Short mmCIF file of C-alpha atoms and ligand atoms in Angstrom, two decimals:
data_model
loop_
_atom_site.label_atom_id
_atom_site.label_comp_id
_atom_site.label_asym_id
_atom_site.label_seq_id
_atom_site.Cartn_x
_atom_site.Cartn_y
_atom_site.Cartn_z
CA UNK A 1 34.25 35.95 -4.92
CA UNK A 2 31.26 34.69 -2.55
CA UNK A 3 29.17 35.99 -4.54
CA UNK A 4 30.13 34.48 -7.58
CA UNK A 5 30.73 30.77 -5.65
CA UNK A 6 26.81 31.85 -4.52
CA UNK A 7 25.38 32.22 -8.10
CA UNK A 8 27.27 28.56 -9.38
CA UNK A 9 25.10 27.27 -6.56
CA UNK A 10 21.91 28.47 -7.96
CA UNK A 11 23.06 27.51 -11.38
CA UNK A 12 23.34 23.98 -9.86
CA UNK A 13 27.21 24.30 -10.80
CA UNK A 14 27.94 22.65 -7.38
CA UNK A 15 25.47 19.94 -5.94
CA UNK A 16 25.64 18.66 -2.78
CA UNK A 17 28.97 17.83 -1.03
CA UNK A 18 30.65 19.39 -3.31
CA UNK A 19 28.87 22.81 -2.74
CA UNK A 20 29.16 22.25 0.75
CA UNK A 21 32.80 21.56 0.55
CA UNK A 22 33.09 24.82 -1.42
CA UNK A 23 30.94 26.52 1.42
CA UNK A 24 33.01 25.12 3.95
CA UNK A 25 35.90 26.11 2.47
CA UNK A 26 35.31 29.35 1.38
CA UNK A 27 36.86 32.31 3.87
CA UNK A 28 34.17 34.66 3.06
CA UNK A 29 31.10 32.59 3.67
CA UNK A 30 30.68 34.32 6.66
CA UNK A 31 27.14 34.47 6.39
CA UNK A 32 26.39 30.54 5.46
CA UNK A 33 25.08 28.86 8.23
CA UNK A 34 25.60 25.36 9.19
CA UNK A 35 22.11 23.92 9.36
CA UNK A 36 21.65 20.30 10.83
CA UNK A 37 18.06 18.28 10.14
CA UNK A 38 17.19 15.03 12.29
CA UNK A 39 14.68 13.32 10.59
CA UNK A 40 13.43 9.29 10.51
CA UNK A 41 15.04 7.49 7.22
CA UNK A 42 12.50 6.28 4.49
CA UNK A 43 14.75 4.18 2.81
CA UNK A 44 12.68 1.97 0.21
CA UNK A 45 9.57 4.28 0.67
CA UNK A 46 11.26 7.47 -0.73
CA UNK A 47 10.83 7.31 -3.94
CA UNK A 48 7.27 6.75 -3.54
CA UNK A 49 5.82 9.80 -3.50
CA UNK A 50 7.12 12.92 -4.62
CA UNK A 51 5.62 14.49 -1.55
CA UNK A 52 7.17 12.64 0.92
CA UNK A 53 9.52 15.60 1.93
CA UNK A 54 9.44 14.83 6.29
CA UNK A 55 12.17 11.96 5.82
CA UNK A 56 15.76 12.02 5.52
CA UNK A 57 15.72 11.76 1.84
CA UNK A 58 13.14 14.05 1.23
CA UNK A 59 14.88 16.61 3.88
CA UNK A 60 11.88 19.21 3.84
CA UNK A 61 12.14 19.63 0.49
CA UNK A 62 14.62 22.76 1.39
CA UNK A 63 18.02 21.51 0.29
CA UNK A 64 18.45 23.39 -3.17
CA UNK A 65 17.22 26.42 -2.03
CA UNK A 66 19.24 26.34 1.38
CA UNK A 67 22.65 25.50 -0.89
CA UNK A 68 21.90 28.42 -3.12
CA UNK A 69 22.27 30.54 -0.57
CA UNK A 70 25.53 29.30 0.85
CA UNK A 71 24.09 27.43 3.61
CA UNK A 72 25.64 23.74 4.45
CA UNK A 73 22.86 21.47 5.26
CA UNK A 74 23.40 18.05 7.19
CA UNK A 75 20.32 15.69 7.35
CA UNK A 76 20.60 12.52 9.10
CA UNK A 77 18.47 9.95 11.17
CA UNK A 78 21.53 9.31 13.29
CA UNK A 79 20.85 10.96 16.68
CA UNK A 80 21.29 9.20 19.67
CA UNK A 81 24.81 8.31 21.44
CA UNK A 82 28.19 10.01 21.08
CA UNK A 83 29.46 8.42 18.01
CA UNK A 84 26.02 9.58 16.23
CA UNK A 85 26.34 11.98 12.81
CA UNK A 86 24.30 14.56 14.90
CA UNK A 87 26.66 14.24 17.74
CA UNK A 88 29.68 15.61 15.49
CA UNK A 89 27.40 18.47 14.01
CA UNK A 90 26.87 19.74 17.72
CA UNK A 91 29.88 22.14 18.37
CA UNK A 92 29.72 23.80 15.12
CA UNK A 93 26.02 23.90 13.81
CA UNK A 94 24.05 27.05 13.89
CA UNK A 95 20.84 26.00 13.22
CA UNK A 96 18.98 22.58 14.40
CA UNK A 97 16.03 20.99 12.45
CA UNK A 98 14.27 18.19 14.41
CA UNK A 99 11.07 16.58 14.20
CA UNK A 100 8.92 14.99 17.06
CA UNK A 101 8.57 11.55 14.74
CA UNK A 102 12.07 11.15 15.73
CA UNK A 103 12.97 12.90 18.25
CA UNK A 104 16.66 14.00 18.65
CA UNK A 105 16.60 14.68 22.68
CA UNK A 106 18.44 18.50 22.76
CA UNK A 107 19.91 17.74 26.35
CA UNK A 108 21.32 20.74 28.42
CA UNK A 109 24.67 18.72 27.81
CA UNK A 110 24.24 19.15 24.02
CA UNK A 111 23.31 22.85 24.44
CA UNK A 112 26.21 23.58 26.77
CA UNK A 113 28.43 21.79 23.63
CA UNK A 114 26.42 23.85 20.78
CA UNK A 115 28.55 26.85 20.88
CA UNK A 116 27.30 28.24 17.87
CA UNK A 117 23.79 27.28 18.20
CA UNK A 118 21.17 30.30 17.68
CA UNK A 119 17.91 28.38 16.12
CA UNK A 120 15.80 25.28 16.86
CA UNK A 121 13.03 24.81 15.02
CA UNK A 122 10.35 21.62 15.07
CA UNK A 123 9.05 20.49 12.31
CA UNK A 124 5.85 19.99 13.71
CA UNK A 125 4.18 20.74 17.19
CA UNK A 126 5.59 19.54 20.40
CA UNK A 127 9.04 20.50 21.45
CA UNK A 128 9.39 18.75 24.53
CA UNK A 129 12.62 16.64 23.54
CA UNK A 130 14.27 20.19 23.54
CA UNK A 131 15.34 20.88 27.47
CA UNK A 132 13.73 24.27 27.12
CA UNK A 133 14.82 25.95 30.13
CA UNK A 134 18.23 25.02 28.87
CA UNK A 135 17.50 26.59 25.83
CA UNK A 136 15.98 29.62 27.35
CA UNK A 137 18.95 30.17 29.60
CA UNK A 138 21.59 29.44 26.59
CA UNK A 139 19.98 32.71 24.56
CA UNK A 140 18.61 30.19 21.95
CA UNK A 141 15.28 30.69 20.08
CA UNK A 142 12.88 27.41 19.99
CA UNK A 143 9.95 27.93 17.41
CA UNK A 144 7.51 25.24 16.00
CA UNK A 145 5.11 25.16 13.11
CA UNK A 146 2.14 25.84 15.26
CA UNK A 147 -1.31 24.64 13.63
CA UNK A 148 0.72 22.55 11.13
CA UNK A 149 -0.73 19.13 11.52
CA UNK A 150 -3.58 20.21 14.12
CA UNK A 151 -6.38 18.47 11.39
CA UNK A 152 -4.18 15.31 11.13
CA UNK A 153 -3.85 14.79 14.57
CA UNK A 154 -7.59 15.26 15.54
CA UNK A 155 -8.75 12.73 12.47
CA UNK A 156 -6.49 10.30 14.03
CA UNK A 157 -7.92 10.56 17.51
CA UNK A 158 -11.27 9.85 15.92
CA UNK A 159 -10.03 7.29 14.30
CA UNK A 160 -8.91 5.55 17.34
CA UNK A 161 -11.48 6.57 19.44
CA UNK A 162 -14.04 4.26 17.22
CA UNK A 163 -11.26 1.51 16.28
CA UNK A 164 -11.29 1.32 20.36
CA UNK A 165 -15.24 2.01 20.73
CA UNK A 166 -16.08 -0.75 18.29
CA UNK A 167 -13.45 -3.18 19.09
CA UNK A 168 -12.45 -3.29 15.59
CA UNK A 169 -8.86 -4.92 15.70
CA UNK A 170 -9.59 -8.06 17.19
CA UNK A 171 -11.75 -8.54 14.39
CA UNK A 172 -9.39 -7.76 11.66
CA UNK A 173 -6.79 -9.84 13.28
CA UNK A 174 -9.27 -12.63 13.18
CA UNK A 175 -9.66 -12.01 9.46
CA UNK A 176 -6.18 -12.10 9.00
CA UNK A 177 -5.75 -15.41 10.88
CA UNK A 178 -8.37 -16.96 9.15
CA UNK A 179 -10.77 -17.44 11.89
CA UNK A 180 -14.30 -16.37 12.26
CA UNK A 181 -15.88 -15.60 15.91
CA UNK A 182 -18.68 -13.20 15.97
CA UNK A 183 -19.08 -13.12 19.59
CA UNK A 184 -15.47 -12.84 20.39
CA UNK A 185 -15.71 -9.23 19.19
CA UNK A 186 -19.75 -8.46 19.96
CA UNK A 187 -19.31 -8.61 23.54
CA UNK A 188 -17.33 -5.80 23.78
CA UNK A 189 -18.28 -3.47 21.01
CA UNK A 190 -20.42 -0.42 21.52
CA UNK A 191 -21.70 2.69 19.69
CA UNK A 192 -20.04 6.13 20.32
CA UNK A 193 -23.46 7.73 19.91
CA UNK A 194 -24.61 9.22 23.53
CA UNK A 195 -21.30 8.07 25.13
CA UNK A 196 -19.29 10.79 27.33
CA UNK A 197 -16.11 12.06 25.47
CA UNK A 198 -13.76 13.87 27.69
CA UNK A 199 -10.35 15.76 26.12
CA UNK A 200 -7.54 16.89 28.65
CA UNK A 201 -6.22 19.80 26.79
CA UNK A 202 -8.80 21.72 24.59
CA UNK A 203 -5.91 23.91 22.33
CA UNK A 204 -6.02 23.84 18.58
CA UNK A 205 -6.02 19.51 18.25
CA UNK A 206 -8.65 19.22 21.25
CA UNK A 207 -11.14 21.96 20.43
CA UNK A 208 -11.08 20.24 16.55
CA UNK A 209 -11.65 17.08 17.73
CA UNK A 210 -14.76 18.04 19.77
CA UNK A 211 -15.83 19.88 16.38
CA UNK A 212 -15.67 16.64 14.82
CA UNK A 213 -17.10 14.59 17.58
CA UNK A 214 -20.34 17.17 17.58
CA UNK A 215 -22.48 15.16 14.66
CA UNK A 216 -21.77 11.79 16.78
CA UNK A 217 -24.05 13.04 19.48
CA UNK A 218 -21.87 12.62 22.29
CA UNK A 219 -22.13 14.41 25.68
CA UNK A 220 -18.72 16.63 25.22
CA UNK A 221 -16.51 17.77 28.27
CA UNK A 222 -13.10 19.26 28.10
CA UNK A 223 -10.68 20.35 31.23
CA UNK A 224 -8.33 22.82 30.16
CA UNK A 225 -5.95 25.63 32.12
CA UNK A 226 -8.24 27.94 29.70
CA UNK A 227 -11.86 28.03 29.05
CA UNK A 228 -12.81 28.54 25.28
CA UNK A 229 -14.68 31.27 23.79
CA UNK A 230 -17.95 31.32 24.88
CA UNK A 231 -19.34 31.40 21.64
CA UNK A 232 -17.36 28.41 19.86
CA UNK A 233 -17.90 26.65 23.11
CA UNK A 234 -21.88 27.13 22.52
CA UNK A 235 -21.24 25.98 18.83
CA UNK A 236 -19.40 22.74 19.81
CA UNK A 237 -21.76 21.95 22.65
CA UNK A 238 -19.05 21.04 25.20
CA UNK A 239 -18.66 21.44 28.83
CA UNK A 240 -15.75 23.24 30.77
CA UNK A 241 -15.21 20.64 33.53
CA UNK A 242 -12.29 23.37 35.67
CA UNK A 243 -11.56 20.04 37.91
CA UNK A 244 -9.63 16.98 36.13
CA UNK A 245 -10.66 14.52 38.86
CA UNK A 246 -13.93 15.55 38.43
CA UNK A 247 -14.17 15.18 34.90
CA UNK A 248 -12.77 11.43 34.84
CA UNK A 249 -15.34 9.19 36.48
CA UNK A 250 -17.86 11.11 34.27
CA UNK A 251 -16.13 9.79 31.07
CA UNK A 252 -16.38 7.18 29.12
CA UNK A 253 -13.65 8.06 26.35
CA UNK A 254 -10.81 10.22 27.02
CA UNK A 255 -8.48 11.72 25.07
CA UNK A 256 -5.14 13.80 25.89
CA UNK A 257 -4.29 16.72 24.19
CA UNK A 258 -1.94 18.86 26.36
CA UNK A 259 1.68 19.42 25.73
CA UNK A 260 4.14 17.32 27.87
CA UNK A 261 5.32 20.05 30.37
CA UNK A 262 6.70 20.11 33.88
CA UNK A 263 2.85 19.96 35.23
CA UNK A 264 1.66 16.94 32.88
CA UNK A 265 4.15 14.96 32.75
CA UNK A 266 3.14 11.74 34.71
CA UNK A 267 -0.53 13.22 34.78
CA UNK A 268 -1.47 10.30 34.46
CA UNK A 269 -0.64 7.84 37.18
CA UNK A 270 -2.31 5.15 39.51
CA UNK A 271 -4.21 7.21 41.18
CA UNK A 272 -5.56 9.17 39.00
CA UNK A 273 -6.35 6.13 36.14
CA UNK A 274 -8.18 4.66 39.02
CA UNK A 275 -10.70 7.96 39.28
CA UNK A 276 -11.08 6.59 35.73
CA UNK A 277 -14.54 4.98 34.91
CA UNK A 278 -13.88 0.95 34.80
CA UNK A 279 -13.70 0.26 31.20
CA UNK A 280 -12.79 3.68 29.94
CA UNK A 281 -11.24 4.00 26.62
CA UNK A 282 -8.22 6.14 26.39
CA UNK A 283 -6.61 7.90 23.27
CA UNK A 284 -3.07 9.84 23.64
CA UNK A 285 -1.55 10.99 20.59
CA UNK A 286 -0.01 13.83 22.81
CA UNK A 287 2.88 12.73 24.22
CA UNK A 288 3.84 8.91 25.96
CA UNK A 289 5.22 10.99 28.93
CA UNK A 290 2.09 12.50 30.08
CA UNK A 291 1.21 8.81 31.15
CA UNK A 292 2.59 6.68 33.64
CA UNK A 293 4.30 3.79 31.32
CA UNK A 294 3.60 0.81 33.64
CA UNK A 295 0.25 2.10 35.45
CA UNK A 296 -1.08 2.34 31.64
CA UNK A 297 -0.20 -1.27 31.16
CA UNK A 298 -1.48 -2.39 34.34
CA UNK A 299 -4.53 -1.04 33.83
CA UNK A 300 -4.86 -2.44 30.22
CA UNK A 301 -4.44 -5.85 31.89
CA UNK A 302 -6.56 -5.68 35.12
CA UNK A 303 -9.63 -3.91 32.13
CA UNK A 304 -9.97 -0.66 34.14
CA UNK A 305 -8.61 0.76 30.89
CA UNK A 306 -10.71 -1.45 28.12
CA UNK A 307 -8.59 0.30 25.21
CA UNK A 308 -5.94 2.51 25.06
CA UNK A 309 -4.32 3.68 21.87
CA UNK A 310 -1.94 6.27 20.37
CA UNK A 311 1.13 6.70 18.80
CA UNK A 312 2.74 8.64 21.04
CA UNK A 313 5.90 6.59 23.40
CA UNK A 314 8.59 7.43 25.47
CA UNK A 315 11.14 7.20 24.44
CA UNK A 316 11.11 6.98 20.68
CA UNK A 317 11.78 4.69 18.52
CA UNK A 318 10.02 2.31 21.70
CA UNK A 319 12.51 -0.33 22.62
CA UNK A 320 11.01 -3.75 21.59
CA UNK A 321 10.72 -4.28 25.38
CA UNK A 322 8.61 -1.43 25.77
CA UNK A 323 5.32 -2.53 27.65
CA UNK A 324 2.71 -1.23 25.57
CA UNK A 325 3.64 -3.38 23.04
CA UNK A 326 2.54 -6.12 24.66
CA UNK A 327 -0.68 -4.88 26.85
CA UNK A 328 -4.05 -6.35 25.88
CA UNK A 329 -6.38 -4.09 24.11
CA UNK A 330 -4.46 -1.42 22.64
CA UNK A 331 -4.43 0.56 19.29
CA UNK A 332 -0.98 2.00 19.52
CA UNK A 333 1.07 2.42 16.40
CA UNK A 334 4.41 4.32 15.83
CA UNK A 335 4.30 8.26 15.85
CA UNK A 336 2.44 8.88 13.02
CA UNK A 337 -0.60 11.13 13.26
CA UNK A 338 0.96 14.66 12.52
CA UNK A 339 3.47 13.16 9.52
CA UNK A 340 0.82 12.35 6.67
CA UNK A 341 1.80 14.02 3.63
CA UNK A 342 -0.63 16.91 3.82
CA UNK A 343 1.04 17.78 7.44
CA UNK A 344 4.67 17.05 6.15
CA UNK A 345 3.87 19.92 3.53
CA UNK A 346 2.50 22.14 5.91
CA UNK A 347 5.57 21.90 8.55
CA UNK A 348 8.19 22.01 5.85
CA UNK A 349 6.72 24.95 4.49
CA UNK A 350 6.42 26.35 7.76
CA UNK A 351 10.16 25.82 8.86
CA UNK A 352 11.24 27.18 5.17
CA UNK A 353 9.07 30.69 5.87
CA UNK A 354 10.79 30.52 9.38
CA UNK A 355 14.43 30.43 7.68
CA UNK A 356 13.95 32.44 5.49
CA UNK A 357 12.53 35.05 8.36
CA UNK A 358 15.72 34.45 10.11
CA UNK A 359 18.29 34.97 7.47
CA UNK A 360 16.48 38.53 6.96
CA UNK A 361 16.30 39.39 10.97
CA UNK A 362 12.49 39.09 10.71
CA UNK A 363 10.64 37.50 13.52
CA UNK A 364 8.56 34.58 13.43
CA UNK A 365 4.77 34.53 13.15
CA UNK A 366 4.27 34.94 17.56
CA UNK A 367 2.19 31.95 17.79
CA UNK A 368 5.36 29.66 16.81
CA UNK A 369 7.70 30.61 19.66
CA UNK A 370 8.25 28.01 22.26
CA UNK A 371 11.17 29.80 23.81
CA UNK A 372 12.45 33.51 22.73
CA UNK A 373 14.58 36.18 24.55
CA UNK A 374 15.20 33.65 27.61
CA UNK A 375 11.44 33.32 27.83
CA UNK A 376 9.23 30.04 27.85
CA UNK A 377 5.40 30.35 26.17
CA UNK A 378 3.34 30.45 28.64
CA UNK A 379 2.09 27.04 28.71
CA UNK A 380 5.43 25.62 29.37
CA UNK A 381 6.09 27.96 32.46
N1 NAD B 401 0.61 12.78 17.72
C1 NAD B 401 1.03 13.73 17.12
O1 NAD B 401 1.67 13.64 15.85
C2 NAD B 401 1.02 15.15 17.31
C3 NAD B 401 1.03 16.09 16.71
C4 NAD B 401 0.73 17.54 17.22
C5 NAD B 401 0.78 17.80 18.28
N2 NAD B 401 0.99 16.58 19.11
C6 NAD B 401 0.84 16.98 20.53
O2 NAD B 401 -0.43 17.66 20.91
C7 NAD B 401 -0.10 18.57 21.50
C8 NAD B 401 -1.20 19.33 21.66
O3 NAD B 401 -1.02 20.12 20.44
P1 NAD B 401 -2.26 21.77 20.03
O4 NAD B 401 -1.61 21.55 18.66
O5 NAD B 401 -3.52 21.26 20.32
O6 NAD B 401 -1.67 22.72 21.21
P2 NAD B 401 -2.12 23.62 21.84
O7 NAD B 401 -1.18 24.73 22.08
O8 NAD B 401 -2.82 24.46 20.59
O9 NAD B 401 -3.39 23.08 22.40
C9 NAD B 401 -2.73 22.62 24.26
C10 NAD B 401 -3.56 23.07 25.06
O10 NAD B 401 -3.28 22.43 25.98
C11 NAD B 401 -3.63 23.33 27.40
N3 NAD B 401 -3.19 22.76 28.46
C12 NAD B 401 -1.54 23.30 28.64
N4 NAD B 401 -1.23 22.53 29.83
C13 NAD B 401 -2.03 22.04 30.55
C14 NAD B 401 -2.58 21.85 31.74
N5 NAD B 401 -1.16 21.72 32.57
N6 NAD B 401 -3.77 21.62 32.13
C15 NAD B 401 -4.55 21.62 31.18
N7 NAD B 401 -4.71 22.20 30.27
C16 NAD B 401 -3.22 22.22 29.81
C17 NAD B 401 -3.05 24.43 26.58
O11 NAD B 401 -3.81 25.79 27.89
C18 NAD B 401 -3.92 24.45 25.42
O12 NAD B 401 -5.27 24.64 25.16
C19 NAD B 401 1.35 19.17 21.51
O13 NAD B 401 2.16 19.76 22.47
C20 NAD B 401 2.03 17.79 21.14
O14 NAD B 401 2.44 17.18 22.54
C21 NAD B 401 0.71 15.46 18.83
#
């Protein structure tokens, strides 16, 4: 009976909510999973690109595939508060797919409530919106699509560095506002060549950024828990700085590329920002909470930070009164760098691959695990 129902689903005889209803009301569908996806809504933009799969409407392009196997797939952008759509499904969902671009904050309280939950998948990179110790304690698996948007973020960081170093945005604003004032831009526009750029974190994104920066003839520095393989270090021409506080005063540009962990949360507070060169450019596409929000806004106002750019905030979506919206010389956008169409296709494929392996009882690629069998990945410990 279940098989017959599943076949009808494959054949498309049942679709969308009808299919879901058939599965829910079928007493023999014990193997079917309730899967919830929380993504940003695309609205009027949904139909503008057939590859726009990262939104609610695109649903990672896996709806037909999941439903054809008898699973129940609910997708929403409504993630906050006790009356949200997400909250309605927490108690009986088996798998939750979230994305850093519109993070569903998976608190210890939500994990406690989620009695059927087995698996948390992050469509993208960075699972700090999940209470990872609580997930580990509850025996849940947390995995992300490691590497899926490395190039997307590294390119975006390069873009923001150039925008800020060249003082591009005031020039653009002048044009839009019908003005023309070369001096207003030129007095603080520089070449990138010859400047010292330091990345805090030289994992996948940090290393690729260093490689992309090499042809610009900068002095490249990096700080990380781990030293890069000597061959690659030599090829990139970047120098390891074991002591972050010793690296910062040398840098004209500082880029943040670590995950948000207990060790990096609030890493850039007032004292640490004071150690950076006056007039430094800071780019942070890693996570907003690595910075002390007010300390960044104050340093931009005083001119200690000459330009701050990035796409990550805390919380997200950023409230209308978030101080970074109003600080001078910023190049901030909504969380966008890792969700280019190319990245969406890669992380959608990665999520599908992990679901497929999960249904078959197979392991995921080892680098994807953030929490496995009660253990957090090493950089989160
Ligand atoms: N804005 C976006 O769209 C976007 C997209 C992807 C990733 N990200 C963020 O970027 C982060 C990095 O991504 P990645 O793919 O390069 O990850 P990665 O795991 O490859 O690299 C992280 C690096 O940070 C280092 N690190 C960790 N803790 C550290 C600490 N306390 N001090 C110094 N170094 C430390 C690690 O050793 C590692 O080399 C992600 O965790 C995520 O938060 C943002």
